[in-house]
JSON list of C-alpha atoms in Angstrom, two decimals:
[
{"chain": "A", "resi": 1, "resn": "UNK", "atom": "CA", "xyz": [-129.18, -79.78, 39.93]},
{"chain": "A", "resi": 2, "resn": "UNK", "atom": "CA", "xyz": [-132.38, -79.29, 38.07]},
{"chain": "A", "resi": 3, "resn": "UNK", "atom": "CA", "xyz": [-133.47, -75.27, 38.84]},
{"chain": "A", "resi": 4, "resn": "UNK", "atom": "CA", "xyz": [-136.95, -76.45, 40.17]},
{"chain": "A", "resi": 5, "resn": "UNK", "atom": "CA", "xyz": [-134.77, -78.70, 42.77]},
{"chain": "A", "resi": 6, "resn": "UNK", "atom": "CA", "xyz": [-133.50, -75.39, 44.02]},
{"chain": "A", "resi": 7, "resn": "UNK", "atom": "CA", "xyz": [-136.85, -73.76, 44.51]},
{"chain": "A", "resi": 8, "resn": "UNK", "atom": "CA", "xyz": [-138.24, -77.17, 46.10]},
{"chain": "A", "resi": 9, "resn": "UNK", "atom": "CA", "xyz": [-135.18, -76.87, 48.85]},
{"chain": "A", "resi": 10, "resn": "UNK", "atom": "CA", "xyz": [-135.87, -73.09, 49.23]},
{"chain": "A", "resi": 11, "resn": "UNK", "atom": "CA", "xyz": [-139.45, -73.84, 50.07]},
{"chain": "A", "resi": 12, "resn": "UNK", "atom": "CA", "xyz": [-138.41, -76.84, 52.54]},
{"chain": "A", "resi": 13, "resn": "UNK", "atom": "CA", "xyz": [-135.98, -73.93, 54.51]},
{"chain": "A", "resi": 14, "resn": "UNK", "atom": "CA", "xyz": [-139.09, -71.45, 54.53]},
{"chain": "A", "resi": 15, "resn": "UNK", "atom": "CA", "xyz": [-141.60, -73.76, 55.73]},
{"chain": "A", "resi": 16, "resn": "UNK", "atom": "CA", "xyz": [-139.54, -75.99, 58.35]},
{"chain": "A", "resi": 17, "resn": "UNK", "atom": "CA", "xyz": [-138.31, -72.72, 59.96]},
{"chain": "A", "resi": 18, "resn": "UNK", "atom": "CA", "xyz": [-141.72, -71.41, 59.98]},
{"chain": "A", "resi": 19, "resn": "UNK", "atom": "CA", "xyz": [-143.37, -73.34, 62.71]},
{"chain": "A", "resi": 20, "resn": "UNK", "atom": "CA", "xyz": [-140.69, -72.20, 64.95]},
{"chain": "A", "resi": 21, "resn": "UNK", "atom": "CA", "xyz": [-142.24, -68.57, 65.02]},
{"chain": "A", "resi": 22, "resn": "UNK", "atom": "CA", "xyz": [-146.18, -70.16, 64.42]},
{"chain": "A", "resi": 23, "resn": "UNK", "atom": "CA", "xyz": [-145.43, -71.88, 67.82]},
{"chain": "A", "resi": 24, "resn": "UNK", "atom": "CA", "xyz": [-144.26, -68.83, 69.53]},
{"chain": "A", "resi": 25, "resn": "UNK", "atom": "CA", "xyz": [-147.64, -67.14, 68.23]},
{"chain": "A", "resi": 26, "resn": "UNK", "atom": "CA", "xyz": [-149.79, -69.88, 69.29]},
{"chain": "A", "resi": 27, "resn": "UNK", "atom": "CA", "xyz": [-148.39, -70.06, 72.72]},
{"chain": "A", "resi": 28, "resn": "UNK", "atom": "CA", "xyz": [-150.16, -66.06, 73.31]},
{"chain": "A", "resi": 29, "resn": "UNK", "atom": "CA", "xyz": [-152.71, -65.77, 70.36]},
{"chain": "A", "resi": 30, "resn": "UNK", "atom": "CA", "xyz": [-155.68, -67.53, 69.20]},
{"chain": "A", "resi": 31, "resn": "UNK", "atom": "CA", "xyz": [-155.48, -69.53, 65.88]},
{"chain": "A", "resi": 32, "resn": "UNK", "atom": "CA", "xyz": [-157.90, -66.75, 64.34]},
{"chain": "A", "resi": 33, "resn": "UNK", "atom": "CA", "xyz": [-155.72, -64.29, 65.28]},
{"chain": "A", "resi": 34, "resn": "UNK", "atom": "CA", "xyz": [-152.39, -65.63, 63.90]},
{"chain": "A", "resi": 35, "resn": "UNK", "atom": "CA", "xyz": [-154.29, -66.34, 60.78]},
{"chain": "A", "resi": 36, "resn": "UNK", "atom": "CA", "xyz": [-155.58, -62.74, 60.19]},
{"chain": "A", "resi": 37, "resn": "UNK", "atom": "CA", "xyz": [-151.82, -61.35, 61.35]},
{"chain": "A", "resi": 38, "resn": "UNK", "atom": "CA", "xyz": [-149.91, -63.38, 58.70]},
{"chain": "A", "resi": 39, "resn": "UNK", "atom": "CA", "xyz": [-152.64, -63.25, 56.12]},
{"chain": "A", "resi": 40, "resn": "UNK", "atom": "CA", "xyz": [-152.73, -59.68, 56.59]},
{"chain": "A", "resi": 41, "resn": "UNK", "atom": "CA", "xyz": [-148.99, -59.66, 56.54]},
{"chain": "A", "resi": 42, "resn": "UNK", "atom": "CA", "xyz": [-148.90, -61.96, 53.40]},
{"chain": "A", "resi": 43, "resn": "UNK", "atom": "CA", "xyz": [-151.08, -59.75, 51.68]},
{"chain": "A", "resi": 44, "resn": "UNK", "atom": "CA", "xyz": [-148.90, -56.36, 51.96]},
{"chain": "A", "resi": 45, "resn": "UNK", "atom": "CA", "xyz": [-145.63, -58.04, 50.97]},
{"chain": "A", "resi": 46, "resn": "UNK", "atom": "CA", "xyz": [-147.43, -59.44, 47.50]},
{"chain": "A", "resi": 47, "resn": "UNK", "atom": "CA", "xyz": [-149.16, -56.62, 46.59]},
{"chain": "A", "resi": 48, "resn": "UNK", "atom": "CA", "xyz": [-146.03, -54.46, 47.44]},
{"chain": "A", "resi": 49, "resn": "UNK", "atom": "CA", "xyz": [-143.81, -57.31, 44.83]},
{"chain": "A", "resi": 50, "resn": "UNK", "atom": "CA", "xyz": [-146.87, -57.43, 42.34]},
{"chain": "A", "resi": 51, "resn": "UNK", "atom": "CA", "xyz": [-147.10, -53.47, 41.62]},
{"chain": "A", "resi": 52, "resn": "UNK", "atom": "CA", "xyz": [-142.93, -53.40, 41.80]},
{"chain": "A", "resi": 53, "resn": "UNK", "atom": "CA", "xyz": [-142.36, -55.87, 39.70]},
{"chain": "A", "resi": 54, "resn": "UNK", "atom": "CA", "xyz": [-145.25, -55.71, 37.04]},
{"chain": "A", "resi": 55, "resn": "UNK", "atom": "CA", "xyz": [-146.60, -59.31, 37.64]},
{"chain": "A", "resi": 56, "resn": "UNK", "atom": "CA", "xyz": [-149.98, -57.41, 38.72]},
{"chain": "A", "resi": 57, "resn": "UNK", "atom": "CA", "xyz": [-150.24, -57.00, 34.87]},
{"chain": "A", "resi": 58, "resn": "UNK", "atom": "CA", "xyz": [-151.14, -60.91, 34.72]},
{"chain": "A", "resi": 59, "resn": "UNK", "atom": "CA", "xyz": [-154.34, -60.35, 36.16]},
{"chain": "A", "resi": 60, "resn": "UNK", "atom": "CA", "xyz": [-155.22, -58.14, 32.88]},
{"chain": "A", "resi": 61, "resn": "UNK", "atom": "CA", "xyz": [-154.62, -61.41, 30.94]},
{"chain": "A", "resi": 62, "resn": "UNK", "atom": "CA", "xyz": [-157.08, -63.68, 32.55]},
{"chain": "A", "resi": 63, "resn": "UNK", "atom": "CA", "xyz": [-159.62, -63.79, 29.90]},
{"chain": "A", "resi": 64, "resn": "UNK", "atom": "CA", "xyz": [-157.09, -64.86, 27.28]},
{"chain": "A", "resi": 65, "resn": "UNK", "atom": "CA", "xyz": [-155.84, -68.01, 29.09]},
{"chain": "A", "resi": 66, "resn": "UNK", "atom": "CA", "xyz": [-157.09, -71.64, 28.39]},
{"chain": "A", "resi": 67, "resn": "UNK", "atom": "CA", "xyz": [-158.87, -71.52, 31.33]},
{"chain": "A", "resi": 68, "resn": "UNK", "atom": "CA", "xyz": [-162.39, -69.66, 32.28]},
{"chain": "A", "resi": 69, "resn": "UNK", "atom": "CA", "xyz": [-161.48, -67.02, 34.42]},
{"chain": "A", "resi": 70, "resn": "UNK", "atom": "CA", "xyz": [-164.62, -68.30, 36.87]},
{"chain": "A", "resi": 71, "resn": "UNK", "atom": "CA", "xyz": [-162.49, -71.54, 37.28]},
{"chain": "A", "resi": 72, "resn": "UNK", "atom": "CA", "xyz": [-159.64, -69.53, 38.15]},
{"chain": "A", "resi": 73, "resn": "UNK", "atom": "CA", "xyz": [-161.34, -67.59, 41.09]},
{"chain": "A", "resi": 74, "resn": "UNK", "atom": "CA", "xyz": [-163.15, -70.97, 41.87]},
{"chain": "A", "resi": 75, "resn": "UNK", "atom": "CA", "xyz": [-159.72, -72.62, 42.50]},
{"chain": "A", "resi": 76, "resn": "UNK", "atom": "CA", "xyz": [-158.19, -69.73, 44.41]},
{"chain": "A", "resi": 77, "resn": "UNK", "atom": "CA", "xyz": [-161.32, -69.47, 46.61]},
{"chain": "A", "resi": 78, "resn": "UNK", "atom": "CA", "xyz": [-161.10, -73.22, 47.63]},
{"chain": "A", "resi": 79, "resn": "UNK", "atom": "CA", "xyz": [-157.40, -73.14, 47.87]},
{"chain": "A", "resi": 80, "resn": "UNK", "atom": "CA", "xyz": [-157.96, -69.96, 49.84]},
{"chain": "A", "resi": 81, "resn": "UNK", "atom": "CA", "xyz": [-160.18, -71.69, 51.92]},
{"chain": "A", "resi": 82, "resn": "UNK", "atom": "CA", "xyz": [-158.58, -74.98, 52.70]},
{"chain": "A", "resi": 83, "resn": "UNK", "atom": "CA", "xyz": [-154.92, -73.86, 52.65]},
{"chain": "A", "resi": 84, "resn": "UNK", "atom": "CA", "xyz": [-155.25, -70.79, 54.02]},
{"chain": "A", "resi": 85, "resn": "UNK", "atom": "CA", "xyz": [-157.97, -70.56, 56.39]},
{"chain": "A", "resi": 86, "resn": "UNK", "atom": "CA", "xyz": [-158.73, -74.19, 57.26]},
{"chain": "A", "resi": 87, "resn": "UNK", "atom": "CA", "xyz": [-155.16, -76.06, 57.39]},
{"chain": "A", "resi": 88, "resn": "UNK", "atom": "CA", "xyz": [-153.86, -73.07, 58.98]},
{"chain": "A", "resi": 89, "resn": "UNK", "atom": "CA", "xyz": [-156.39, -72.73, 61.60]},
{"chain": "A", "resi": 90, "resn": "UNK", "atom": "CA", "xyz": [-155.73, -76.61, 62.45]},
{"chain": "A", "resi": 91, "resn": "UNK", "atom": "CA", "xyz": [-152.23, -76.28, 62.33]},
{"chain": "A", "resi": 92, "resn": "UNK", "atom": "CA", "xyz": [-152.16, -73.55, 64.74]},
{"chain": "A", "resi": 93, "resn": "UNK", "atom": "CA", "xyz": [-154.37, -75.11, 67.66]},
{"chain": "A", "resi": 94, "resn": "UNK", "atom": "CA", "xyz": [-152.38, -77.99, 66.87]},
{"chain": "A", "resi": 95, "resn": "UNK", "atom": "CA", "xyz": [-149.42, -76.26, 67.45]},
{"chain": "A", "resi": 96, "resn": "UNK", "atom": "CA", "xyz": [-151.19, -74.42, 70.74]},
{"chain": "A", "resi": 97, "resn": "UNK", "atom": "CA", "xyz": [-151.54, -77.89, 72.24]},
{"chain": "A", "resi": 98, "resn": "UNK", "atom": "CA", "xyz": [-148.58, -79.92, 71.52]},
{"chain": "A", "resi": 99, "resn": "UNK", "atom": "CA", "xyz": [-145.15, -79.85, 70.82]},
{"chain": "A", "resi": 100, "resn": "UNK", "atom": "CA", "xyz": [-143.99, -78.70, 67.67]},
{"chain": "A", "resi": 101, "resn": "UNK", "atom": "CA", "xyz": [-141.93, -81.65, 66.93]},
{"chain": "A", "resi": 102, "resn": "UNK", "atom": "CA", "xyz": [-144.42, -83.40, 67.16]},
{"chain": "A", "resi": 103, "resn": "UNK", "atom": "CA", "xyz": [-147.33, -81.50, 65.34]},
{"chain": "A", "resi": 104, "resn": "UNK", "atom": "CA", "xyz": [-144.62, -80.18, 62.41]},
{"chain": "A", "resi": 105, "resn": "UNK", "atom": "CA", "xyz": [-144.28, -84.26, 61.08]},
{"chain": "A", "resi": 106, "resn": "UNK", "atom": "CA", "xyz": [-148.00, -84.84, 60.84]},
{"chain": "A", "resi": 107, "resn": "UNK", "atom": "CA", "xyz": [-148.99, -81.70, 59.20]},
{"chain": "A", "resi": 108, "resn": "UNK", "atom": "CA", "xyz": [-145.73, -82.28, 56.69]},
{"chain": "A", "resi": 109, "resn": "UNK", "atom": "CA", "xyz": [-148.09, -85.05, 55.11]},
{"chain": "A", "resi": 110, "resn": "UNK", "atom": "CA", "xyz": [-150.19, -83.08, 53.32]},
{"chain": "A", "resi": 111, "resn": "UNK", "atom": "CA", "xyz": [-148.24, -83.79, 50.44]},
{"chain": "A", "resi": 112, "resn": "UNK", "atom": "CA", "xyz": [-149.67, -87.21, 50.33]},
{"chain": "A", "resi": 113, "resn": "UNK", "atom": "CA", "xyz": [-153.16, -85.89, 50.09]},
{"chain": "A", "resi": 114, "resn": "UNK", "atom": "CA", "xyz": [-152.23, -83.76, 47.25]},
{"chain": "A", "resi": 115, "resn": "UNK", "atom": "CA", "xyz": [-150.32, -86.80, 45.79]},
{"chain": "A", "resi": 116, "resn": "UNK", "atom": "CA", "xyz": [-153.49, -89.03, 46.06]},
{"chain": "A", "resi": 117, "resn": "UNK", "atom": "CA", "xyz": [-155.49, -86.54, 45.07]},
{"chain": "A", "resi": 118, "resn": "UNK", "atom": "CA", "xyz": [-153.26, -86.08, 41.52]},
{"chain": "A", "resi": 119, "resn": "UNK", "atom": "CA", "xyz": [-153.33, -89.97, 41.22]},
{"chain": "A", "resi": 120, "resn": "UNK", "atom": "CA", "xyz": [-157.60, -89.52, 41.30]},
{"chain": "A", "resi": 121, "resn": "UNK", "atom": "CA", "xyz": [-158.32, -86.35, 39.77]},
{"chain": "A", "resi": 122, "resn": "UNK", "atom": "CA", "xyz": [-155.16, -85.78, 37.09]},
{"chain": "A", "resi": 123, "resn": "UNK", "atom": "CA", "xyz": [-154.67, -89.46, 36.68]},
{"chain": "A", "resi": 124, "resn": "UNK", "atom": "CA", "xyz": [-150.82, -89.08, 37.47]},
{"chain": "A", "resi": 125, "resn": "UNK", "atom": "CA", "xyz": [-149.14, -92.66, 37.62]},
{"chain": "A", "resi": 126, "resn": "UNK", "atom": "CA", "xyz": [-148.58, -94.02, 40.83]},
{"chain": "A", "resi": 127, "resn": "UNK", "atom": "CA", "xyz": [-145.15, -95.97, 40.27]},
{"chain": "A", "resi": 128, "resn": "UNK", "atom": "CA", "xyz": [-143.74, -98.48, 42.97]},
{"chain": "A", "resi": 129, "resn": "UNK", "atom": "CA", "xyz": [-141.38, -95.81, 44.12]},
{"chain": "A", "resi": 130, "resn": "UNK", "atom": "CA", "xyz": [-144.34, -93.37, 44.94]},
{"chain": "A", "resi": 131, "resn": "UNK", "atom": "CA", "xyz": [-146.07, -96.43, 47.03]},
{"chain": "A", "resi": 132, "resn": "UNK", "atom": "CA", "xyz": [-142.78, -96.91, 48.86]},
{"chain": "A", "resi": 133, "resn": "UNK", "atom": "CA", "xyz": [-141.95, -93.46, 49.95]},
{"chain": "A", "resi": 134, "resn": "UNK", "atom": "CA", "xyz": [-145.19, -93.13, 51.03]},
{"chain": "A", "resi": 135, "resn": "UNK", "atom": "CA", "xyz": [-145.51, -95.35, 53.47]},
{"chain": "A", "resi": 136, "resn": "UNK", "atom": "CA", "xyz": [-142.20, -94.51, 55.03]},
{"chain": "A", "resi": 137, "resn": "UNK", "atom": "CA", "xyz": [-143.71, -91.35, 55.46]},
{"chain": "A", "resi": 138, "resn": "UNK", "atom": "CA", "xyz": [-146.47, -92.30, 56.72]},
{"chain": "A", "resi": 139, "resn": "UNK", "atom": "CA", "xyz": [-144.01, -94.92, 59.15]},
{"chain": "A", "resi": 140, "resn": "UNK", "atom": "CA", "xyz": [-141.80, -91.76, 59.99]},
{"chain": "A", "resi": 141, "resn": "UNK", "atom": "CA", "xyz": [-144.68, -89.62, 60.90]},
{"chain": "A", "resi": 142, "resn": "UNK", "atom": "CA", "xyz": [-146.20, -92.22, 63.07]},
{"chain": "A", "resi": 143, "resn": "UNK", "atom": "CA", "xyz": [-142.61, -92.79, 65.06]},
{"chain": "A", "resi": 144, "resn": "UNK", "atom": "CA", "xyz": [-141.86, -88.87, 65.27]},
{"chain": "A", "resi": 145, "resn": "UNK", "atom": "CA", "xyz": [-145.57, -87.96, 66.42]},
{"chain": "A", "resi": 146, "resn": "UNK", "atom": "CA", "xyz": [-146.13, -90.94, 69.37]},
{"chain": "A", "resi": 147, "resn": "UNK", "atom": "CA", "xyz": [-149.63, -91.42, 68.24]},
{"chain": "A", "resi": 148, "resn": "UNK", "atom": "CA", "xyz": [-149.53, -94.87, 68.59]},
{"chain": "A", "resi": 149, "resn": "UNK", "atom": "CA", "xyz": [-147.24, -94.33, 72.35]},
{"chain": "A", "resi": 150, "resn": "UNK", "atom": "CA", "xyz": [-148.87, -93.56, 75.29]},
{"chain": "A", "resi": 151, "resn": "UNK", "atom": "CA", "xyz": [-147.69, -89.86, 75.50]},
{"chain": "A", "resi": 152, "resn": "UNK", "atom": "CA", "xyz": [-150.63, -87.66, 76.11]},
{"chain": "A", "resi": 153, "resn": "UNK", "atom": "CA", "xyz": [-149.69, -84.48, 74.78]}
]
């Protein structure tokens, strides 16, 4: 198994057991407040693992990547912005008003933005698989959510 396969499975544990402590927040907090709590949170734990570990040094080396450093705030601000603030603010009232077995397969799409997105701004190939397992996604998603049933919540 390819190492990055590994890391891709580690992230699917992390973030399918996370919405089973986001719901428990949003059932008592606000989304702004469960935002601020886990960013705040977030924050500690990576500046505690960047000073340990020396990866804090990076930041020294901006200005002799291939990139401007100004594009590498730009894109941390936006990613910031929609990951962090936006998509999680969403996710949580999301989560305050419906089941999360329900709101956890619909906001698991993203991926499909970002794949769109690579097709249209990186010009990554789109190959027959990519079409396929995308719209059995997007079938799965629409069976797991009800959206198209006449459940209400």
């Amino acid at each position: 198994m390819p190492t990055w396969t590994l890391y891709a499975l580690i992230a699917v544990i992390a973030w399918g057991l996370a919405p089973v402590f986001d719901k428990l927040l949003a059932r008592e907090l606000s989304p702004w407040t469960i935002v601020l709590i886990r960013t705040f949170a977030a924050m500690i734990i990576i500046t505690v693992y960047a000073v340990a570990s020396g990866s804090i040094a990076e930041l020294r080396a901006l200005p002799e990547k291939n990139i401007s450093p100004w594009v590498i705030v730009g894109a941390a601000v936006a990613s910031a912005l929609l990951g962090g603030l936006v998509g999680q603010l969403a996710n949580y009232q999301a989560l305050a008003m419906a089941d999360a077995s329900r709101v956890v397969p619909m906001t698991s799409t993203y991926p499909l933005v970002a794949a769109l997105a690579a097709v249209a701004i990186y010009r990554e190939p789109l190959t027959p698989y990519k079409v396929v397992g995308t719209l059995l996604i997007i079938v799965g998603v629409i069976m797991v959510s009800g959206v198209l049933s006449d459940r209400t919540q």
